[in-house]
Amino acid sequence: MPKPTRTSPVTADPPAGGRVDPSRPLAVVRGARDETAYLYQIIQTIGAGPDLETILHGVVRLVTEASACHACFIYFLEGDALELRAASEAYRHLEGRVRIPFGEGLTGWVAKTRRSAYIRQNALEDPRVRRAYFPELGDDVYQSLVSVPIFARGGDVLGVITLHAEAPHEFAPEDVEFLEHTASLIAGAIENARLYEEATRRVQALTDLSRLSERIAGATSRQELLDLVATGCRELIRAVRVEIYLAQPGGLLKLAAADPPRPEARVIDTRRLLADALRSSSPEAGARVAEELWPDAAGSPLIAPMSVGDEQVGVIAALLERPSPEAARLVASVASQVAVALRQHELIESLKEESLTKDLFAALTAEEQRPEEIRALASRLGVDLDAPNVVVHLVARRPTSDGEPARRDLLHLVSTRIGGQIPGSIFEQREGSTRGLLPLGDRIPGELIALIRRAEAEVRGAAPPSISIGVSQPSRRIEDLRRAFREAEAAAEVGPLLLGVPVASFEDLGPYRYVLAQDAGRDRYREPLERLADYDRRRRSRLLETLEAYLDRRGNAVTTARALYIHPNTLRQRLERIERLTGLALDREDWLSLALAAKAVKLGRLRQDAGGAVHG
């Protein structure tokens, strides 16, 4: 079949100034009628300026005219695919949208083998086309194809130029030669223009990054920060979507912000999925992340951890249309800034909460309570004072080897663990102690105390108890909370002395609750019982303990002797000695008052023996 004659440019001489406007119709240009003239026009088009799109479209138009083809396509190699960057007018809407996998179709084969190729006729019968053709480009109707690689100065493949022709037109080896000359002419221009384009893009990216950094620094709240980062990061890297996940207890990540918005509050277990992705940039790890986060979306996932020191704050997860090392660098920079900004906001919010908590606790324990002021403070902290609440008091039982800072750290660690077990808890750190207000919720008091004991045991491990924790009785009114603070403090102080346990509720103190509740004033029984306690200390006897046990059992000698593991005669001898030392006649005294006084003296001696290890 005869090959149609190419039309030639109208002019052989370039216009004044030596440059050709590539947007001018070739029909108005006069002169040479051969391929050399077209190549000259291509050179002039390349010299028109660094605008890559203008160069590419000018070359496409000239090659289309010179070869009498139906369509001309110029592809750039981007990662593992060839992206359509310039096409004849009929296919210009596909620019940037068509991607041919490396090695597929005739175009992909040319890029992979680095060899020119042409198919004279029956293109669909060629195995390179038959295995992979692209209907949107008309591959199913074209009969003749030419494709040549574009090489960079270093020999790498920059892209491919492909020509399509409809019957009866057929390409010939001369077309391959002409296209190879064209590719060699535009290769340098493409490389230079891409470098210029890349430099411009980087400058713009750095400018956008700087603007985003300013917005991050100016965010007034934690949620505002997260929302603007999700939107700004998506714009910065031109992502399909961006999501921010924050670290939660137990190795979980919780969705905190997304652009476009995502209605469900997703929680992801990092132990089985994202931990691998944070350690590896392999495609397999990224594919697992994409499948978990966006099961119905196609694209390339990008995961950037947000960390402060060794602590993981969360991750920024982005879905890109294609892999981009530059996007990875930008998101990594954003992630590091966001991590620090989040910590700053958390510190500010923590200081605000600490101040509010201190004010609330001061108002609750004041002599004159102001319910409206108290309710306003509680509302700002998210505390419901009309629901049942429990007060806890934590105190370091003995100094640590590292001094006061270590005591504060230990108290903070235990209170943080309790807060993790019981959401909605608030705490106030004081000098040597910490007190907190815990919502009872639907639990019974025993369940809440069990959670507190678990938190204390997790922190302590196998070591001896170094913190005592007192728990008040539930309070359902503002007026009851002042008493609850006193109960928790008393239980923290007395519980270890009487019961030998690190966590004690006020209820656990039994009759000592009444001793602690009454005024520690002097009465007629106090002085003789103090003499009895002094006698016990000097002689290492147990007379005060014997008297307490006798009174608790309402004067029953048999049960008292059994409880003390002594003979009834020994009990009678002790009681006679008690009467001689105190001057009391036990059968004529007020036993209730005497029993309370005995417990008060015993408690006072226990406190003295503790040697000031307990500080409230």
Coordinates of C-alpha atoms in Angstrom, one line a residue:
M1 CA 0.0 0.0 0.0
P2 CA 1.6 3.3 -1.0
K3 CA 2.6 5.6 1.9
P4 CA 0.9 9.0 1.7
T5 CA 3.1 12.0 1.0
R6 CA 3.7 14.2 4.0
T7 CA 2.6 17.7 3.8
S8 CA 5.5 20.2 4.3
P9 CA 5.8 23.5 6.1
V10 CA 5.1 26.5 4.0
T11 CA 8.3 28.3 4.8
A12 CA 11.9 27.3 4.7
D13 CA 13.2 30.3 6.6
P14 CA 12.5 31.1 10.2
P15 CA 10.9 34.4 11.0
A16 CA 12.9 37.3 12.2
G17 CA 14.5 36.7 15.6
G18 CA 15.0 33.0 14.8
R19 CA 12.0 31.7 16.8
V20 CA 8.7 30.2 15.8
D21 CA 5.5 30.7 17.8
P22 CA 4.4 27.1 18.3
S23 CA 0.8 28.2 18.6
R24 CA 0.7 29.5 15.0
P25 CA -1.0 27.2 12.4
L26 CA 1.7 25.6 10.3
A27 CA -0.3 26.4 7.1
V28 CA 0.8 30.1 7.4
V29 CA 4.5 29.2 7.6
R30 CA 6.2 29.1 4.1
G31 CA 9.3 27.3 2.8
A32 CA 10.9 23.8 3.0
R33 CA 8.9 20.7 2.1
D34 CA 10.9 18.0 3.8
E35 CA 11.4 16.4 7.2
T36 CA 14.4 18.7 7.9
A37 CA 12.1 21.7 7.9
Y38 CA 9.9 20.0 10.4
L39 CA 12.8 19.1 12.6
Y40 CA 13.9 22.8 12.3
Q41 CA 10.5 23.9 13.4
I42 CA 10.7 21.5 16.4
I43 CA 14.1 23.1 17.3
Q44 CA 12.4 26.5 17.2
T45 CA 9.6 25.2 19.3
I46 CA 12.0 23.9 21.9
G47 CA 13.7 27.3 22.0
A48 CA 10.4 29.1 22.6
G49 CA 10.9 28.9 26.4
P50 CA 11.0 26.7 29.5
D51 CA 7.3 26.2 29.6
L52 CA 7.1 22.4 29.2
E53 CA 3.5 22.2 28.3
T54 CA 3.9 24.7 25.4
I55 CA 6.9 22.7 24.1
L56 CA 5.2 19.4 24.2
H57 CA 2.0 20.6 22.5
G58 CA 4.0 22.3 19.8
V59 CA 6.0 19.1 19.2
V60 CA 2.8 17.0 19.1
R61 CA 1.3 19.3 16.5
L62 CA 4.4 19.3 14.3
V63 CA 4.9 15.6 14.5
T64 CA 1.2 14.9 13.7
E65 CA 1.5 17.1 10.6
A66 CA 4.8 15.7 9.5
S67 CA 3.8 12.1 9.8
A68 CA 0.2 12.4 8.7
C69 CA -0.8 10.3 11.7
H70 CA -4.1 10.2 13.4
A71 CA -2.8 10.9 16.9
C72 CA 0.5 11.6 18.7
F73 CA 1.1 10.8 22.4
I74 CA 4.1 11.8 24.6
Y75 CA 4.5 9.9 27.8
F76 CA 6.7 10.5 30.8
L77 CA 8.1 7.7 32.9
E78 CA 6.7 8.4 36.5
G79 CA 7.7 5.7 38.9
D80 CA 6.5 2.3 37.6
A81 CA 4.2 3.7 34.9
L82 CA 4.1 5.9 31.8
E83 CA 1.9 8.9 32.3
L84 CA 0.4 10.7 29.3
R85 CA 1.6 14.3 29.3
A86 CA 0.8 15.6 25.9
A87 CA -1.6 14.4 23.1
S88 CA -3.2 15.4 19.9
E89 CA -6.2 17.7 20.2
A90 CA -8.8 14.9 20.2
Y91 CA -7.2 13.2 23.2
R92 CA -6.0 16.2 25.1
H93 CA -8.6 15.6 27.8
L94 CA -6.8 12.4 28.8
E95 CA -3.5 14.2 29.6
G96 CA -2.5 13.3 33.2
R97 CA -5.2 10.7 33.5
V98 CA -3.9 7.8 31.4
R99 CA -1.1 5.7 33.0
I100 CA 0.4 2.7 31.2
P101 CA 2.1 0.2 33.5
F102 CA 5.8 -0.2 32.7
G103 CA 6.3 -3.0 30.2
E104 CA 2.7 -3.2 29.1
G105 CA 1.5 -2.5 25.5
L106 CA 3.8 -1.4 22.8
T107 CA 4.5 1.9 24.6
G108 CA 5.5 0.1 27.8
W109 CA 7.5 -2.5 25.8
V110 CA 9.6 0.3 24.2
A111 CA 10.2 1.9 27.6
K112 CA 11.3 -1.4 29.1
T113 CA 13.5 -2.7 26.3
R114 CA 14.8 0.8 25.4
R115 CA 14.2 0.0 21.7
S116 CA 12.2 1.7 19.0
A117 CA 9.4 -0.3 17.4
Y118 CA 6.7 0.1 14.8
I119 CA 3.8 -2.1 13.6
R120 CA 3.0 -1.5 10.0
Q121 CA -0.5 -3.1 10.0
N122 CA -2.9 -5.2 12.0
A123 CA -1.6 -3.8 15.3
L124 CA -4.1 -5.9 17.4
E125 CA -2.5 -9.1 16.1
D126 CA 0.9 -8.1 17.6
P127 CA 1.3 -9.9 21.0
R128 CA 2.6 -6.7 22.6
V129 CA -0.6 -4.9 21.8
R130 CA -2.9 -7.9 22.2
R131 CA -1.8 -8.5 25.8
A132 CA -2.5 -4.9 26.8
Y133 CA -4.3 -2.3 24.8
F134 CA -6.1 0.8 26.0
P135 CA -9.5 1.5 24.4
E136 CA -9.6 5.1 25.7
L137 CA -6.6 5.8 23.4
G138 CA -8.2 4.1 20.4
D139 CA -5.9 1.1 20.5
D140 CA -8.8 -1.2 19.4
V141 CA -9.3 0.7 16.0
Y142 CA -5.7 1.7 15.1
Q143 CA -4.0 -0.4 12.5
S144 CA -0.4 1.0 12.5
L145 CA 1.7 2.1 15.4
V146 CA 5.2 3.7 15.9
S147 CA 6.8 4.1 19.3
V148 CA 10.3 5.4 20.3
P149 CA 12.0 6.0 23.6
I150 CA 13.2 9.4 24.9
F151 CA 16.6 9.2 26.6
A152 CA 18.0 11.6 29.1
R153 CA 21.7 12.7 28.9
G154 CA 22.7 10.0 31.3
G155 CA 21.0 7.3 29.3
D156 CA 17.9 6.8 31.4
V157 CA 14.5 6.6 29.8
L158 CA 12.6 9.8 30.2
G159 CA 9.5 8.8 28.3
V160 CA 8.1 7.5 25.0
I161 CA 6.6 9.1 21.9
T162 CA 3.9 7.0 20.2
L163 CA 2.1 7.6 16.9
H164 CA -1.2 6.0 15.9
A165 CA -2.6 5.7 12.4
E166 CA -5.9 4.6 11.0
A167 CA -6.2 2.5 7.8
P168 CA -5.4 3.0 5.0
H169 CA -2.4 4.9 6.4
E170 CA 0.6 2.7 7.4
F171 CA 3.9 3.7 9.0
A172 CA 7.3 3.0 7.5
P173 CA 10.8 2.8 8.9
E174 CA 11.3 6.4 7.8
D175 CA 8.7 7.4 10.3
V176 CA 10.7 5.6 13.0
E177 CA 13.8 7.5 12.0
F178 CA 12.0 10.8 12.0
L179 CA 10.5 10.1 15.4
E180 CA 13.9 9.1 16.8
H181 CA 15.4 12.4 15.6
T182 CA 12.4 14.2 17.2
A183 CA 13.0 12.3 20.5
S184 CA 16.7 13.2 20.5
L185 CA 15.9 16.9 19.9
I186 CA 13.3 17.2 22.7
A187 CA 15.0 15.0 25.2
G188 CA 17.3 17.8 26.5
A189 CA 14.4 20.2 26.5
I190 CA 12.3 17.8 28.4
E191 CA 15.0 17.1 30.9
N192 CA 15.7 20.8 31.4
A193 CA 12.1 21.7 31.5
R194 CA 11.4 19.0 34.0
L195 CA 14.3 20.2 36.2
Y196 CA 12.8 23.7 36.0
E197 CA 9.3 22.4 36.7
E198 CA 10.6 20.3 39.6
A199 CA 12.5 23.2 41.1
T200 CA 9.4 25.4 40.7
R201 CA 7.3 22.8 42.3
R202 CA 9.7 22.4 45.2
V203 CA 9.8 26.1 45.8
Q204 CA 6.0 26.2 45.8
A205 CA 5.8 23.2 48.1
L206 CA 8.2 24.8 50.5
T207 CA 6.1 28.0 50.3
D208 CA 3.0 26.0 51.0
L209 CA 4.7 24.1 53.8
S210 CA 5.8 27.4 55.4
R211 CA 2.2 28.7 55.3
L212 CA 1.0 25.5 56.8
S213 CA 3.6 25.8 59.5
E214 CA 2.4 29.3 60.3
R215 CA -1.2 28.0 60.6
I216 CA 0.0 25.1 62.8
A217 CA 1.7 27.6 65.1
G218 CA -1.4 29.8 65.2
A219 CA -3.9 27.1 66.0
T220 CA -5.8 28.0 69.2
S221 CA -7.0 24.5 70.1
R222 CA -6.1 20.9 69.7
Q223 CA -9.0 20.0 67.4
E224 CA -8.5 23.2 65.3
L225 CA -4.9 22.1 64.9
L226 CA -5.9 18.6 63.7
D227 CA -8.5 19.8 61.3
L228 CA -6.3 22.4 59.6
V229 CA -3.5 19.9 59.3
A230 CA -5.7 17.3 57.6
T231 CA -7.0 19.9 55.1
G232 CA -3.6 21.6 54.7
C233 CA -1.7 18.4 54.3
R234 CA -4.1 17.2 51.6
E235 CA -3.7 20.4 49.7
L236 CA 0.1 20.3 50.1
I237 CA 0.7 16.9 48.6
R238 CA -2.5 16.8 46.4
A239 CA -3.7 13.6 48.1
V240 CA -6.9 11.8 47.6
R241 CA -7.5 11.9 51.3
V242 CA -5.6 12.5 54.6
E243 CA -6.4 11.1 58.0
I244 CA -4.8 11.8 61.4
Y245 CA -4.8 9.1 64.0
L246 CA -3.8 9.7 67.6
A247 CA -2.2 7.1 69.9
Q248 CA -4.5 5.6 72.6
P249 CA -3.7 3.3 75.5
G250 CA -3.2 -0.3 74.6
G251 CA -1.4 0.2 71.3
L252 CA -4.4 1.7 69.5
L253 CA -4.8 4.5 67.1
K254 CA -8.0 6.6 67.0
L255 CA -9.2 8.7 64.1
A256 CA -9.0 12.4 65.2
A257 CA -9.4 14.3 61.9
A258 CA -9.9 13.6 58.2
D259 CA -10.2 15.4 54.9
P260 CA -12.6 14.6 53.4
P261 CA -14.5 14.0 56.6
R262 CA -15.1 10.5 57.8
P263 CA -18.2 10.1 60.0
E264 CA -17.2 7.0 62.0
A265 CA -14.6 7.3 64.8
R266 CA -12.3 4.5 63.7
V267 CA -10.0 2.8 66.1
I268 CA -7.1 0.7 64.7
D269 CA -5.0 -1.9 66.5
T270 CA -1.4 -0.9 65.7
R271 CA -0.1 -4.2 67.1
R272 CA -1.4 -6.2 64.2
L273 CA -1.2 -3.7 61.4
L274 CA 0.4 -0.2 61.5
A275 CA 3.4 -1.1 63.6
D276 CA 4.8 -3.0 60.6
A277 CA 4.1 0.0 58.3
L278 CA 5.9 2.4 60.6
R279 CA 9.0 0.2 60.6
S280 CA 9.0 -0.6 56.9
S281 CA 8.3 1.4 53.7
S282 CA 7.8 -1.8 51.7
P283 CA 5.0 -1.9 49.2
E284 CA 3.5 -4.9 51.0
A285 CA 3.3 -3.0 54.3
G286 CA 1.7 0.0 52.5
A287 CA -0.8 -2.3 50.7
R288 CA -1.9 -3.7 54.1
V289 CA -2.4 -0.2 55.4
A290 CA -4.4 0.8 52.4
E291 CA -6.6 -2.3 52.6
E292 CA -7.3 -1.6 56.3
L293 CA -7.9 2.2 56.0
W294 CA -9.4 2.5 52.6
P295 CA -10.7 -0.9 51.4
D296 CA -12.7 0.5 48.5
A297 CA -10.2 3.1 47.3
A298 CA -7.3 2.6 44.9
G299 CA -4.0 4.5 45.3
S300 CA -0.7 4.6 47.1
P301 CA -0.8 4.9 50.9
L302 CA 1.7 7.1 52.8
I303 CA 2.2 6.7 56.5
A304 CA 4.1 9.3 58.5
P305 CA 4.6 8.7 62.3
M306 CA 4.2 11.7 64.7
S307 CA 6.7 11.2 67.5
V308 CA 8.2 13.3 70.3
G309 CA 11.4 11.6 71.3
D310 CA 10.7 7.9 71.8
E311 CA 7.0 8.5 72.4
Q312 CA 4.6 7.9 69.5
V313 CA 1.9 10.6 69.4
G314 CA 0.1 9.2 66.3
V315 CA 0.3 9.0 62.5
I316 CA -0.7 11.0 59.5
A317 CA -2.1 8.6 56.8
A318 CA -2.5 9.9 53.3
L319 CA -3.8 8.2 50.1
L320 CA -2.0 9.4 47.0
E321 CA -2.8 8.7 43.3
R322 CA 0.7 7.4 42.9
P323 CA 3.9 7.1 45.0
S324 CA 5.8 10.3 45.6
P325 CA 9.1 10.6 47.5
E326 CA 8.7 14.3 47.7
A327 CA 5.2 14.0 49.3
A328 CA 6.7 11.6 51.8
R329 CA 9.3 14.2 52.8
L330 CA 6.8 16.9 53.1
V331 CA 4.4 14.8 55.2
A332 CA 7.3 13.7 57.5
S333 CA 8.1 17.4 58.1
V334 CA 4.5 18.2 58.8
A335 CA 4.2 15.2 61.2
S336 CA 7.2 16.3 63.3
Q337 CA 5.7 19.8 63.6
V338 CA 2.3 18.5 64.5
A339 CA 3.7 16.1 67.1
V340 CA 5.4 19.0 69.0
A341 CA 2.3 21.3 68.5
L342 CA 0.0 18.6 70.0
R343 CA 2.3 18.2 73.0
Q344 CA 2.2 22.0 73.5
H345 CA -1.6 22.1 73.3
E346 CA -1.9 19.1 75.7
L347 CA 0.4 20.9 78.1
I348 CA -1.6 24.1 77.9
E349 CA -4.9 22.2 78.3
S350 CA -3.4 20.2 81.1
L351 CA -2.4 23.4 82.9
K352 CA -5.8 24.9 82.4
E353 CA -7.4 21.7 83.7
E354 CA -5.0 21.5 86.7
S355 CA -5.9 25.1 87.6
L356 CA -9.7 24.4 87.2
T357 CA -9.4 21.2 89.2
K358 CA -7.5 23.0 92.0
D359 CA -10.2 25.7 92.1
L360 CA -13.0 23.1 92.2
F361 CA -11.4 21.0 95.0
A362 CA -10.8 24.2 97.0
A363 CA -14.4 25.2 96.5
L364 CA -15.6 21.7 97.5
T365 CA -13.6 21.7 100.7
A366 CA -14.2 25.3 101.8
E367 CA -16.0 26.0 105.0
E368 CA -18.6 28.0 103.1
Q369 CA -19.6 26.3 99.9
R370 CA -21.1 28.2 96.9
P371 CA -23.0 25.6 94.9
E372 CA -23.5 27.8 91.8
E373 CA -19.7 28.5 91.5
I374 CA -18.9 24.9 92.2
R375 CA -21.3 23.7 89.5
A376 CA -19.8 26.1 86.9
L377 CA -16.3 24.9 87.7
A378 CA -17.4 21.2 87.5
S379 CA -19.2 21.8 84.2
R380 CA -16.0 23.2 82.6
L381 CA -14.3 20.0 83.6
G382 CA -17.1 17.7 82.4
V383 CA -17.8 16.6 86.0
D384 CA -21.4 15.7 87.0
L385 CA -21.7 16.5 90.7
D386 CA -25.4 15.3 90.8
A387 CA -24.2 11.8 90.0
P388 CA -22.5 9.6 92.6
N389 CA -18.8 10.3 92.9
V390 CA -16.0 9.0 95.1
V391 CA -13.0 10.9 96.4
V392 CA -9.5 9.2 96.5
H393 CA -6.5 10.4 98.4
L394 CA -3.0 9.1 97.4
V395 CA 0.0 9.7 99.7
A396 CA 3.6 8.5 99.6
R397 CA 4.1 6.3 102.6
R398 CA 7.9 6.6 102.8
P399 CA 10.5 8.8 101.1
T400 CA 12.1 7.4 98.0
S401 CA 15.8 7.2 97.4
D402 CA 15.5 9.9 94.7
G403 CA 13.7 12.3 96.9
E404 CA 10.6 14.5 96.3
P405 CA 10.7 14.5 92.5
A406 CA 10.5 10.7 92.5
R407 CA 7.5 10.8 94.9
R408 CA 5.7 13.2 92.6
D409 CA 6.4 11.0 89.6
L410 CA 5.1 7.9 91.4
L411 CA 1.9 9.6 92.6
H412 CA 1.4 10.9 89.1
L413 CA 1.9 7.5 87.6
V414 CA -0.6 5.8 89.9
S415 CA -3.2 8.5 89.4
T416 CA -2.8 8.4 85.7
R417 CA -3.3 4.6 85.8
I418 CA -6.4 5.0 87.9
G419 CA -7.7 7.6 85.4
G420 CA -7.1 5.1 82.6
Q421 CA -9.2 2.5 84.5
I422 CA -11.9 5.0 85.4
P423 CA -12.6 7.5 82.6
G424 CA -13.8 10.9 83.7
S425 CA -11.6 11.1 86.8
I426 CA -9.8 14.3 87.7
F427 CA -6.8 14.7 90.0
E428 CA -5.0 17.5 91.8
Q429 CA -1.3 17.0 92.6
R430 CA -0.2 18.5 96.0
E431 CA 3.0 18.5 98.0
G432 CA 3.5 14.8 98.9
S433 CA 0.0 13.7 98.0
T434 CA -2.6 13.6 95.2
R435 CA -6.4 13.7 95.5
G436 CA -9.0 12.9 92.9
L437 CA -12.7 12.8 92.2
L438 CA -13.9 9.6 90.4
P439 CA -17.3 9.0 88.9
L440 CA -19.0 5.9 90.3
G441 CA -21.2 5.5 87.2
D442 CA -23.1 2.2 87.1
R443 CA -20.5 0.4 89.3
I444 CA -21.0 -0.5 92.9
P445 CA -18.3 0.9 95.3
G446 CA -16.6 -2.5 95.6
E447 CA -16.1 -2.7 91.8
L448 CA -14.5 0.8 91.7
I449 CA -12.2 0.0 94.7
A450 CA -11.1 -3.2 92.8
L451 CA -10.1 -1.1 89.8
I452 CA -8.1 1.2 92.1
R453 CA -6.4 -1.8 93.6
R454 CA -5.6 -3.2 90.2
A455 CA -4.1 0.2 89.1
E456 CA -1.9 0.4 92.2
A457 CA -0.7 -3.2 91.9
E458 CA 0.2 -2.7 88.2
V459 CA 2.4 0.2 89.1
R460 CA 3.9 -1.4 92.2
G461 CA 4.5 -4.8 90.7
A462 CA 6.3 -7.1 93.2
A463 CA 7.8 -4.2 95.2
P464 CA 6.6 -3.4 98.8
P465 CA 3.8 -0.8 98.8
S466 CA 5.1 2.7 98.8
I467 CA 1.8 4.5 98.3
S468 CA -1.3 4.3 100.4
I469 CA -4.7 5.2 98.8
G470 CA -7.8 6.1 100.7
V471 CA -11.3 5.9 99.2
S472 CA -14.3 7.8 100.5
Q473 CA -17.9 6.6 100.7
P474 CA -20.0 7.6 97.6
S475 CA -21.3 11.2 97.6
R476 CA -24.4 12.2 95.7
R477 CA -24.6 15.8 96.8
I478 CA -22.2 18.8 96.7
E479 CA -22.7 19.2 100.4
D480 CA -21.4 15.6 101.0
L481 CA -18.2 16.0 99.1
R482 CA -16.4 18.1 101.8
R483 CA -16.9 15.1 104.2
A484 CA -15.8 12.7 101.4
F485 CA -12.4 14.5 101.1
R486 CA -11.8 14.1 104.8
E487 CA -12.8 10.4 104.6
A488 CA -10.4 9.6 101.8
E489 CA -7.5 11.4 103.6
A490 CA -8.3 9.5 106.8
A491 CA -8.5 6.2 105.0
A492 CA -5.2 6.8 103.3
E493 CA -3.5 7.6 106.6
V494 CA -5.1 5.0 108.9
G495 CA -5.7 2.1 106.4
P496 CA -2.1 0.9 106.2
L497 CA -1.6 1.3 110.0
L498 CA -4.7 -0.7 111.0
L499 CA -5.2 -3.0 108.1
G500 CA -1.7 -3.3 106.5
V501 CA -3.0 -2.8 102.9
P502 CA -2.1 -0.1 100.4
V503 CA -5.7 0.6 99.4
A504 CA -8.4 1.1 102.0
S505 CA -11.9 2.5 101.9
F506 CA -13.3 4.6 104.7
E507 CA -15.9 1.8 105.2
D508 CA -13.0 -0.7 105.8
L509 CA -12.0 1.2 109.0
G510 CA -14.9 -0.1 110.9
P511 CA -15.5 1.5 114.3
Y512 CA -12.4 3.7 113.8
R513 CA -14.6 5.8 111.5
Y514 CA -16.3 7.2 114.5
V515 CA -13.0 7.9 116.2
L516 CA -11.8 9.8 113.2
A517 CA -15.1 11.6 112.8
Q518 CA -15.2 13.0 116.3
D519 CA -13.2 15.9 117.7
A520 CA -9.9 14.7 119.2
G521 CA -10.5 16.8 122.3
R522 CA -9.6 15.7 125.8
D523 CA -12.0 13.6 127.9
R524 CA -11.7 12.0 131.4
Y525 CA -10.7 8.6 129.9
R526 CA -7.9 9.9 127.6
E527 CA -5.3 10.6 130.3
P528 CA -5.5 7.2 132.1
L529 CA -5.4 5.4 128.9
E530 CA -2.4 7.3 127.8
R531 CA -0.7 6.1 131.0
L532 CA -1.7 2.6 130.1
A533 CA -0.2 3.0 126.6
D534 CA 3.1 4.3 128.1
Y535 CA 3.2 1.3 130.4
D536 CA 2.7 -1.1 127.4
R537 CA 5.6 0.6 125.6
R538 CA 8.0 0.4 128.6
R539 CA 7.1 -3.1 129.6
R540 CA 6.2 -4.4 126.1
S541 CA 2.9 -5.6 127.4
R542 CA -0.5 -5.6 125.7
L543 CA -2.8 -4.1 128.2
L544 CA -4.4 -1.5 125.9
E545 CA -5.0 -4.1 123.3
T546 CA -6.6 -6.3 125.9
L547 CA -8.9 -3.6 127.1
E548 CA -10.0 -2.8 123.5
A549 CA -10.8 -6.4 122.8
Y550 CA -12.7 -6.8 126.1
L551 CA -14.8 -3.7 125.4
D552 CA -15.5 -4.7 121.8
R553 CA -16.9 -8.0 123.1
R554 CA -19.1 -6.3 125.6
G555 CA -17.2 -7.8 128.6
N556 CA -17.5 -11.4 127.5
A557 CA -14.4 -12.9 129.1
V558 CA -14.5 -16.3 127.3
T559 CA -14.7 -14.8 123.7
T560 CA -12.1 -12.1 124.6
A561 CA -9.6 -14.8 125.9
R562 CA -10.1 -16.8 122.7
A563 CA -9.6 -13.8 120.5
L564 CA -6.3 -12.9 122.4
Y565 CA -5.2 -16.6 122.6
I566 CA -4.8 -16.4 126.4
H567 CA -6.3 -18.3 129.3
P568 CA -9.3 -16.7 131.0
N569 CA -7.3 -16.4 134.3
T570 CA -4.6 -14.5 132.4
L571 CA -7.4 -12.2 131.1
R572 CA -8.7 -11.6 134.7
Q573 CA -5.1 -10.7 135.8
R574 CA -4.7 -8.3 133.0
L575 CA -8.0 -6.5 133.7
E576 CA -7.1 -6.2 137.4
R577 CA -3.7 -4.6 136.4
I578 CA -5.5 -2.2 134.0
E579 CA -7.8 -1.0 136.8
R580 CA -4.8 -0.5 139.1
L581 CA -2.8 1.5 136.6
T582 CA -5.7 3.6 135.3
G583 CA -7.8 4.0 138.5
L584 CA -10.9 2.9 136.5
A585 CA -13.6 0.6 137.8
L586 CA -14.5 -1.2 134.6
D587 CA -17.9 -2.5 135.8
R588 CA -19.1 1.0 136.5
E589 CA -17.7 3.0 133.5
D590 CA -19.4 4.2 130.3
W591 CA -18.1 1.4 128.0
L592 CA -19.0 3.2 124.7
S593 CA -17.0 6.3 125.6
L594 CA -14.2 4.2 127.1
A595 CA -14.1 2.0 123.9
L596 CA -13.9 5.1 121.6
A597 CA -11.2 6.6 123.8
A598 CA -9.2 3.4 123.7
K599 CA -9.3 3.4 119.9
A600 CA -8.3 7.0 119.8
V601 CA -5.3 6.4 122.0
K602 CA -4.3 3.3 120.0
L603 CA -4.6 5.2 116.7
G604 CA -2.6 8.1 118.1
R605 CA 0.2 5.7 119.1
L606 CA 0.2 4.1 115.7
R607 CA 0.6 7.5 114.1
Q608 CA 3.5 8.3 116.3
D609 CA 5.1 4.9 115.5
A610 CA 4.8 5.7 111.8
G611 CA 7.4 8.3 112.4
G612 CA 6.0 11.0 110.1
A613 CA 6.2 8.7 107.0
V614 CA 2.7 9.7 106.1
H615 CA 2.2 13.3 104.9
G616 CA -1.2 14.7 104.0

